[in-house]
mmCIF file of C-alpha atoms in Angstrom:
data_model
loop_
_atom_site.group_PDB
_atom_site.id
_atom_site.type_symbol
_atom_site.label_atom_id
_atom_site.label_comp_id
_atom_site.label_asym_id
_atom_site.label_seq_id
_atom_site.Cartn_x
_atom_site.Cartn_y
_atom_site.Cartn_z
ATOM 1 C CA UNK Q 9 -8.839 30.939 3.619
ATOM 2 C CA UNK Q 10 -12.262 32.380 2.091
ATOM 3 C CA UNK Q 11 -15.113 33.782 3.720
ATOM 4 C CA UNK Q 12 -18.991 34.308 2.683
ATOM 5 C CA UNK Q 13 -20.782 37.290 3.257
ATOM 6 C CA UNK Q 14 -24.230 38.174 1.525
ATOM 7 C CA UNK Q 15 -23.431 35.290 -1.012
ATOM 8 C CA UNK Q 16 -20.400 37.027 -1.901
ATOM 9 C CA UNK Q 17 -16.953 35.012 -1.668
ATOM 10 C CA UNK Q 18 -13.958 36.653 -0.709
ATOM 11 C CA UNK Q 19 -10.453 35.579 0.264
ATOM 12 C CA UNK Q 20 -9.004 36.650 3.661
ATOM 13 C CA UNK Q 21 -5.688 35.422 3.764
ATOM 14 C CA UNK Q 22 -3.159 34.585 1.163
ATOM 15 C CA UNK Q 23 -2.133 30.741 0.689
ATOM 16 C CA UNK Q 24 -0.825 28.870 -2.064
ATOM 17 C CA UNK Q 25 -3.325 25.838 -1.804
ATOM 18 C CA UNK Q 26 -5.256 27.148 -5.144
ATOM 19 C CA UNK Q 27 -1.414 27.119 -6.943
ATOM 20 C CA UNK Q 28 -0.535 23.992 -5.775
ATOM 21 C CA UNK Q 29 -3.984 22.261 -6.173
ATOM 22 C CA UNK Q 30 -3.865 23.585 -9.897
ATOM 23 C CA UNK Q 31 -0.725 21.735 -10.532
ATOM 24 C CA UNK Q 32 -2.443 18.548 -9.403
ATOM 25 C CA UNK Q 33 -5.061 19.132 -11.996
ATOM 26 C CA UNK Q 34 -3.025 19.756 -14.813
ATOM 27 C CA UNK Q 35 -1.103 16.378 -14.194
ATOM 28 C CA UNK Q 36 -4.389 14.784 -14.280
ATOM 29 C CA UNK Q 37 -5.591 16.708 -17.548
ATOM 30 C CA UNK Q 38 -2.256 15.865 -19.441
ATOM 31 C CA UNK Q 39 -2.281 12.505 -18.096
ATOM 32 C CA UNK Q 40 -5.550 11.852 -19.557
ATOM 33 C CA UNK Q 41 -4.335 13.600 -23.019
ATOM 34 C CA UNK Q 42 -1.570 11.207 -23.075
ATOM 35 C CA UNK Q 43 -3.940 7.961 -22.124
ATOM 36 C CA UNK Q 44 -6.335 9.187 -25.077
ATOM 37 C CA UNK Q 45 -3.384 9.399 -27.377
ATOM 38 C CA UNK Q 46 -2.335 5.845 -26.297
ATOM 39 C CA UNK Q 47 -5.746 4.336 -26.528
ATOM 40 C CA UNK Q 48 -5.793 5.642 -29.947
ATOM 41 C CA UNK Q 49 -2.785 4.304 -31.249
ATOM 42 C CA UNK Q 50 -2.744 1.344 -29.273
ATOM 43 C CA UNK Q 51 -5.924 0.340 -27.759
ATOM 44 C CA UNK Q 52 -6.071 -1.834 -24.597
ATOM 45 C CA UNK Q 53 -2.521 -3.603 -25.576
ATOM 46 C CA UNK Q 54 -0.518 -3.788 -22.215
ATOM 47 C CA UNK Q 55 2.658 -1.536 -22.973
ATOM 48 C CA UNK Q 56 5.612 -2.009 -21.384
ATOM 49 C CA UNK Q 57 7.249 0.735 -19.201
ATOM 50 C CA UNK Q 58 9.883 1.447 -21.820
ATOM 51 C CA UNK Q 59 7.826 1.906 -24.505
ATOM 52 C CA UNK Q 60 5.185 4.023 -22.428
ATOM 53 C CA UNK Q 61 8.348 6.224 -21.283
ATOM 54 C CA UNK Q 62 9.490 6.470 -24.921
ATOM 55 C CA UNK Q 63 5.975 7.379 -26.471
ATOM 56 C CA UNK Q 64 4.955 9.588 -23.700
ATOM 57 C CA UNK Q 65 8.044 10.427 -21.433
ATOM 58 C CA UNK Q 66 6.261 12.608 -19.234
ATOM 59 C CA UNK Q 67 3.950 9.641 -18.379
ATOM 60 C CA UNK Q 68 5.527 8.633 -14.788
ATOM 61 C CA UNK Q 69 6.882 12.064 -13.782
ATOM 62 C CA UNK Q 70 3.031 13.095 -13.516
ATOM 63 C CA UNK Q 71 2.705 10.653 -10.335
ATOM 64 C CA UNK Q 72 5.683 11.978 -8.925
ATOM 65 C CA UNK Q 73 4.269 15.799 -9.521
ATOM 66 C CA UNK Q 74 0.932 14.741 -8.371
ATOM 67 C CA UNK Q 75 1.858 12.973 -5.306
ATOM 68 C CA UNK Q 76 4.084 15.912 -4.153
ATOM 69 C CA UNK Q 77 2.019 18.573 -5.312
ATOM 70 C CA UNK Q 78 -1.062 16.810 -3.645
ATOM 71 C CA UNK Q 79 0.946 16.700 -0.067
ATOM 72 C CA UNK Q 80 1.680 20.392 -0.399
ATOM 73 C CA UNK Q 81 -1.703 21.249 -1.123
ATOM 74 C CA UNK Q 82 -3.182 19.427 1.492
ATOM 75 C CA UNK Q 83 -0.435 20.948 3.976
ATOM 76 C CA UNK Q 84 -1.236 24.579 3.357
ATOM 77 C CA UNK Q 85 -4.935 23.755 3.473
ATOM 78 C CA UNK Q 86 -4.278 22.295 7.196
ATOM 79 C CA UNK Q 87 -2.356 25.081 8.207
ATOM 80 C CA UNK Q 88 -4.877 27.577 7.314
ATOM 81 C CA UNK Q 89 -7.733 25.712 8.647
ATOM 82 C CA UNK Q 90 -6.087 25.392 12.174
ATOM 83 C CA UNK Q 91 -5.046 29.040 12.035
ATOM 84 C CA UNK Q 92 -8.505 29.828 11.549
ATOM 85 C CA UNK Q 93 -10.132 27.353 13.610
ATOM 86 C CA UNK Q 94 -7.744 26.881 16.209
ATOM 87 C CA UNK Q 95 -4.892 29.542 16.746
ATOM 88 C CA UNK Q 96 -1.661 30.307 15.086
ATOM 89 C CA UNK Q 97 0.080 28.548 17.713
ATOM 90 C CA UNK Q 98 -1.608 25.450 16.998
ATOM 91 C CA UNK Q 99 -1.009 26.196 13.010
ATOM 92 C CA UNK Q 100 2.915 26.192 13.874
ATOM 93 C CA UNK Q 101 2.802 23.276 16.352
ATOM 94 C CA UNK Q 102 5.379 20.630 14.983
ATOM 95 C CA UNK Q 103 2.809 17.937 13.091
ATOM 96 C CA UNK Q 104 2.847 15.687 10.288
ATOM 97 C CA UNK Q 105 0.378 16.101 7.728
ATOM 98 C CA UNK Q 106 -1.545 13.050 9.114
ATOM 99 C CA UNK Q 107 -1.032 14.272 12.584
ATOM 100 C CA UNK Q 108 -2.469 17.875 11.152
ATOM 101 C CA UNK Q 109 -5.263 16.237 9.641
ATOM 102 C CA UNK Q 110 -6.196 13.934 12.807
ATOM 103 C CA UNK Q 111 -6.185 17.237 15.025
ATOM 104 C CA UNK Q 112 -8.699 18.935 12.431
ATOM 105 C CA UNK Q 113 -10.944 15.586 12.711
ATOM 106 C CA UNK Q 114 -10.533 14.520 16.192
ATOM 107 C CA UNK Q 115 -10.301 18.018 18.088
ATOM 108 C CA UNK Q 116 -11.630 20.459 16.325
ATOM 109 C CA UNK Q 117 -14.545 18.741 14.546
ATOM 110 C CA UNK Q 118 -15.305 15.903 16.790
ATOM 111 C CA UNK Q 119 -15.002 13.119 14.071
ATOM 112 C CA UNK Q 120 -15.459 9.578 15.051
ATOM 113 C CA UNK Q 121 -11.830 7.905 14.075
ATOM 114 C CA UNK Q 122 -13.363 5.264 12.687
ATOM 115 C CA UNK Q 123 -15.026 8.017 9.883
ATOM 116 C CA UNK Q 124 -11.439 8.703 9.088
ATOM 117 C CA UNK Q 125 -9.469 5.883 9.150
ATOM 118 C CA UNK Q 126 -9.242 4.805 5.862
ATOM 119 C CA UNK Q 127 -8.384 8.499 4.875
ATOM 120 C CA UNK Q 128 -6.006 8.962 7.427
ATOM 121 C CA UNK Q 129 -3.991 5.457 6.280
ATOM 122 C CA UNK Q 130 -3.818 6.758 2.128
ATOM 123 C CA UNK Q 131 -2.721 10.113 3.926
ATOM 124 C CA UNK Q 132 0.119 8.211 5.716
ATOM 125 C CA UNK Q 133 1.093 6.394 2.787
ATOM 126 C CA UNK Q 134 0.926 10.023 0.680
ATOM 127 C CA UNK Q 135 3.186 11.490 3.457
ATOM 128 C CA UNK Q 136 5.757 8.776 3.077
ATOM 129 C CA UNK Q 137 5.596 9.074 -0.538
ATOM 130 C CA UNK Q 138 6.457 12.778 -0.590
ATOM 131 C CA UNK Q 139 9.010 12.200 1.704
ATOM 132 C CA UNK Q 140 10.683 9.478 -0.562
ATOM 133 C CA UNK Q 141 10.337 12.068 -3.096
ATOM 134 C CA UNK Q 142 11.625 15.301 -1.472
ATOM 135 C CA UNK Q 143 14.487 13.929 0.649
ATOM 136 C CA UNK Q 144 15.500 11.112 -1.532
ATOM 137 C CA UNK Q 145 18.985 9.978 -0.799
ATOM 138 C CA UNK Q 146 21.150 7.411 -2.507
ATOM 139 C CA UNK Q 147 21.612 4.213 -1.002
ATOM 140 C CA UNK Q 148 22.876 0.549 -2.164
ATOM 141 C CA UNK Q 149 20.831 -1.388 -4.340
ATOM 142 C CA UNK Q 150 20.028 -3.338 -1.566
ATOM 143 C CA UNK Q 151 19.107 -0.657 0.999
ATOM 144 C CA UNK Q 152 17.453 1.737 -1.189
ATOM 145 C CA UNK Q 153 13.811 2.047 0.050
ATOM 146 C CA UNK Q 154 11.434 1.889 -3.158
ATOM 147 C CA UNK Q 155 7.940 4.031 -2.727
ATOM 148 C CA UNK Q 156 5.258 2.302 -1.026
ATOM 149 C CA UNK Q 157 1.992 3.936 -2.559
ATOM 150 C CA UNK Q 158 2.433 5.076 -5.897
ATOM 151 C CA UNK Q 159 -0.646 7.431 -6.199
ATOM 152 C CA UNK Q 160 -1.884 8.308 -9.899
ATOM 153 C CA UNK Q 161 -2.862 12.113 -10.551
ATOM 154 C CA UNK Q 162 -6.800 10.469 -10.183
ATOM 155 C CA UNK Q 163 -6.023 8.553 -7.012
ATOM 156 C CA UNK Q 164 -4.203 12.016 -5.977
ATOM 157 C CA UNK Q 165 -7.390 14.237 -6.787
ATOM 158 C CA UNK Q 166 -9.518 11.571 -4.975
ATOM 159 C CA UNK Q 167 -7.679 11.599 -1.841
ATOM 160 C CA UNK Q 168 -8.283 15.459 -1.774
ATOM 161 C CA UNK Q 169 -11.982 15.237 -2.485
ATOM 162 C CA UNK Q 170 -12.037 12.608 0.350
ATOM 163 C CA UNK Q 171 -10.240 14.790 2.745
ATOM 164 C CA UNK Q 172 -12.230 18.036 1.713
ATOM 165 C CA UNK Q 173 -15.068 15.898 1.867
ATOM 166 C CA UNK Q 174 -14.694 14.879 5.554
ATOM 167 C CA UNK Q 175 -14.086 18.568 6.478
ATOM 168 C CA UNK Q 176 -17.088 20.182 4.836
ATOM 169 C CA UNK Q 177 -19.331 17.520 5.789
ATOM 170 C CA UNK Q 178 -18.375 18.430 9.522
ATOM 171 C CA UNK Q 179 -17.948 22.013 9.070
ATOM 172 C CA UNK Q 180 -20.479 23.785 6.542
ATOM 173 C CA UNK Q 181 -18.659 27.015 7.140
ATOM 174 C CA UNK Q 182 -15.782 25.825 5.623
ATOM 175 C CA UNK Q 183 -16.283 27.616 2.348
ATOM 176 C CA UNK Q 184 -12.775 26.488 0.673
ATOM 177 C CA UNK Q 185 -13.616 22.842 1.447
ATOM 178 C CA UNK Q 186 -17.138 23.250 -0.314
ATOM 179 C CA UNK Q 187 -16.093 25.420 -3.411
ATOM 180 C CA UNK Q 188 -12.866 23.103 -4.118
ATOM 181 C CA UNK Q 189 -15.302 20.374 -3.912
ATOM 182 C CA UNK Q 190 -17.585 21.522 -6.624
ATOM 183 C CA UNK Q 191 -14.079 22.083 -8.944
ATOM 184 C CA UNK Q 192 -12.886 18.875 -8.069
ATOM 185 C CA UNK Q 193 -15.765 16.827 -8.698
ATOM 186 C CA UNK Q 194 -16.241 18.480 -12.046
ATOM 187 C CA UNK Q 195 -12.652 17.396 -12.840
ATOM 188 C CA UNK Q 196 -13.436 13.924 -12.041
ATOM 189 C CA UNK Q 197 -16.326 14.164 -14.280
ATOM 190 C CA UNK Q 198 -14.720 15.575 -17.109
ATOM 191 C CA UNK Q 199 -12.298 12.766 -16.936
ATOM 192 C CA UNK Q 200 -15.209 10.093 -16.743
ATOM 193 C CA UNK Q 201 -16.823 11.331 -19.666
ATOM 194 C CA UNK Q 202 -13.592 11.547 -21.860
ATOM 195 C CA UNK Q 203 -12.756 8.101 -20.835
ATOM 196 C CA UNK Q 204 -16.652 6.702 -21.500
ATOM 197 C CA UNK Q 205 -16.312 8.730 -24.968
ATOM 198 C CA UNK Q 206 -13.157 6.595 -25.944
ATOM 199 C CA UNK Q 207 -14.934 3.321 -25.179
ATOM 200 C CA UNK Q 208 -17.901 3.934 -27.070
#
């Protein structure tokens, strides 16, 4: 977690949040580079999955990495936030990541559930997707469960922005949420600018 004293921000607890988030941002940046290459070479032609995998071998794996690391980054954030704003006991209490988000919003911040419902629904899908990748087990073709929501790196960053916006809007003292939002909003803006340049 971060604290601010006389305009100076310092870190008071060690956390993997920044490292995990960095991996998600890298997936977005690398996906953008692949997309630019794809657009320059093939324009708006709809390519089959096999061709995409042949030309850009990491195209689909970036989705898996972004999803998994988004879930991990949010878990790190929730743990630190609960520990700092409730107690170490509450932070260690067994909860799913969506339950941790709900606990922060409802119990610690007093946010109306209606205001978090859409975000919570996405977090539940992300949690199922993350569990699918992390705890993947083989099964017969008929019984194998496919991923329910295949979040792209862009969607992963948007989801993190959504979560941190809710926290920052309701807890202006959460410097980590505020500062991370600044960085991620800039990442989104850079991607939008690069995509606009392609089409003009």
